[in-house]
Coordinates of C-alpha atoms in Angstrom, one line a residue:
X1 CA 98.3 -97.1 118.9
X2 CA 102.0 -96.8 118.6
X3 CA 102.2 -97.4 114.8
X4 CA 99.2 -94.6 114.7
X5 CA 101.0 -91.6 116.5
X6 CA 104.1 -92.2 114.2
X7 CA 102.2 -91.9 111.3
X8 CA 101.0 -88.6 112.2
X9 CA 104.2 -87.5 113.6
X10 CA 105.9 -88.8 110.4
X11 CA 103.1 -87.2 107.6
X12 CA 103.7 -83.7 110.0
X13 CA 107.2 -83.6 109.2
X14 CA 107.2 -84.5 106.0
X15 CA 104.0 -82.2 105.1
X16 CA 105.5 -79.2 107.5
X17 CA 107.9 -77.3 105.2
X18 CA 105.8 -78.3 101.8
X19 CA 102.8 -76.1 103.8
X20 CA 105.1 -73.4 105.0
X21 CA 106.7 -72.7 101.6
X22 CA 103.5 -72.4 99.9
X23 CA 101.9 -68.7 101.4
X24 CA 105.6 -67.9 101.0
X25 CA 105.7 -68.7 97.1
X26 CA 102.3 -68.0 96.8
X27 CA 102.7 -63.9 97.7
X28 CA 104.1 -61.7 95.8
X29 CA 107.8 -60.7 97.0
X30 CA 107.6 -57.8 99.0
X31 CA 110.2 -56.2 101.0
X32 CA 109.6 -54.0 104.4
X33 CA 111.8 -50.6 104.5
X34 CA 112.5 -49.5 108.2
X35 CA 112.1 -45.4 109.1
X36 CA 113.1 -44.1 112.6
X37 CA 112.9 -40.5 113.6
X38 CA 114.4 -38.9 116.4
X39 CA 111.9 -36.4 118.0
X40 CA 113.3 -33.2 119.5
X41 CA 111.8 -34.4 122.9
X42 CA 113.6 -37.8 123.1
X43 CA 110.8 -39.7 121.7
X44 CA 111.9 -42.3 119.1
X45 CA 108.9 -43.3 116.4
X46 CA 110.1 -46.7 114.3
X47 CA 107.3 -47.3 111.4
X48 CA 107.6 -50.6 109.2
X49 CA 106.6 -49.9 105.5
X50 CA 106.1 -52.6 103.2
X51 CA 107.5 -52.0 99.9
X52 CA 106.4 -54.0 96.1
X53 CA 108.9 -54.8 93.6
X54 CA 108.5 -53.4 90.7
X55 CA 107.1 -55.0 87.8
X56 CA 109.2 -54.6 84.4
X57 CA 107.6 -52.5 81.8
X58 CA 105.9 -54.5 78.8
X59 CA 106.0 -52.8 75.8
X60 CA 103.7 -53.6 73.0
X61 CA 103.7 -55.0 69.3
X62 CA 101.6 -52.2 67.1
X63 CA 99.5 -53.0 64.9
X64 CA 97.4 -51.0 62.0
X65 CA 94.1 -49.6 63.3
X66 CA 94.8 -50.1 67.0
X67 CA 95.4 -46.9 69.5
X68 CA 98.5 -46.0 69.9
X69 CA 99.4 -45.1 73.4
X70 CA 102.8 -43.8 73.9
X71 CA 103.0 -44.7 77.4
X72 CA 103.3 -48.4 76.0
X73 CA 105.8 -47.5 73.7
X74 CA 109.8 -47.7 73.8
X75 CA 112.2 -45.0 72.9
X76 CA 109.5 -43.0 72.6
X77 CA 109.9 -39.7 70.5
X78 CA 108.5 -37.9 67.5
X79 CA 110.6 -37.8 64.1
X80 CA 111.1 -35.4 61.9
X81 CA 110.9 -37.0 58.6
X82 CA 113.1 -34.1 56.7
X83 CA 115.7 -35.3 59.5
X84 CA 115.4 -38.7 59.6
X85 CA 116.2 -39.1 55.9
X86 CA 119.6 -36.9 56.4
X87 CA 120.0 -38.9 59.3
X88 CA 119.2 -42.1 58.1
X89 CA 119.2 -41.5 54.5
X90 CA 116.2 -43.0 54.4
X91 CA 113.1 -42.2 52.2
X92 CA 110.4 -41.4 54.9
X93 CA 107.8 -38.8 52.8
X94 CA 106.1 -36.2 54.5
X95 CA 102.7 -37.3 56.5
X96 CA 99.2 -36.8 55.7
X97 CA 97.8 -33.6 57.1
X98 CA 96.3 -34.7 60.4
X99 CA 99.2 -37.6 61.0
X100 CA 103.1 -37.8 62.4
X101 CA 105.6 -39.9 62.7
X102 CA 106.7 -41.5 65.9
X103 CA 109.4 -44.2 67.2
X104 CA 108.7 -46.9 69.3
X105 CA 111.7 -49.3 69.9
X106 CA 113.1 -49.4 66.4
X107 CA 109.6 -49.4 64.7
X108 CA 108.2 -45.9 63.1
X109 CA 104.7 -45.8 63.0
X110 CA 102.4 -43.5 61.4
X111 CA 99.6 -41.9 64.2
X112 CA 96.5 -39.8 63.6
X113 CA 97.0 -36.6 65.8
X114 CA 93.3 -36.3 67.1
X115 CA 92.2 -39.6 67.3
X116 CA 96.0 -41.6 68.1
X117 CA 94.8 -44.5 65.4
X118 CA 97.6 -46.0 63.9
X119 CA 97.5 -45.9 60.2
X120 CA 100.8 -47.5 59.2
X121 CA 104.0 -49.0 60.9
X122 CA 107.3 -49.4 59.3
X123 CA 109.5 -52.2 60.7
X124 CA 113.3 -51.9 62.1
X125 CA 113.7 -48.5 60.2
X126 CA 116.0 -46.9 63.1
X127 CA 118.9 -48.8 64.1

């Protein structure tokens, strides 16, 4: 009987901190934020908010034909071809009616105005 309760008291405290981390690793990290307001009457209210990391922003790789969402997209901006190529001295011709120019990271990619389809990206152009 002796050898029996030491076996469970033994596989307890070696199992007892391997359960207790897991919930712990398992959610996501969240930190709690304390507010307390002083009422004019005297009253005191404490509220506990919890508050989620945020996650870092994941920008994507273009490609020809998908649609180009410019949430998604870093260093975001239109370009002006006429001043890109002073800027750049570059060789960027003018867009198709219906089309511009846009930058996302140091890519340049051609996008329908209506419909956002992307009709042609131009690697590393803007350093």
């Amino acid at each position: 009987m002796k050898k029996f309760v030491l076996a469970i008291v033994a596989a307890s405290v070696a199992v007892g901190p391997i359960l207790a981390a897991a919930p712990a690793a398992a959610a996501p990290a969240q930190q709690t934020r304390t507010v307390v307001k002083h009422k004019p009457n005297g009253n005191v209210v404490v509220r506990h908010k919890a508050v989620k990391k945020a996650t870092p922003q994941r920008y994507r790789k273009w490609q020809r034909g998908q649609r180009f969402d410019h949430r998604q997209a870093q260093n975001y901006r239109q370009i002006d071809y006429r001043q890109y190529n002073r800027q750049y001295r570059g060789n960027l011709n003018a867009p198709p009616r219906g089309y511009r120019y846009v930058q996302s990271g140091n890519d340049i990619v051609l996008v329908s105005i209506a419909s956002g389809i992307i009709g042609a990206i131009f690697g590393n152009m803007i350093r």
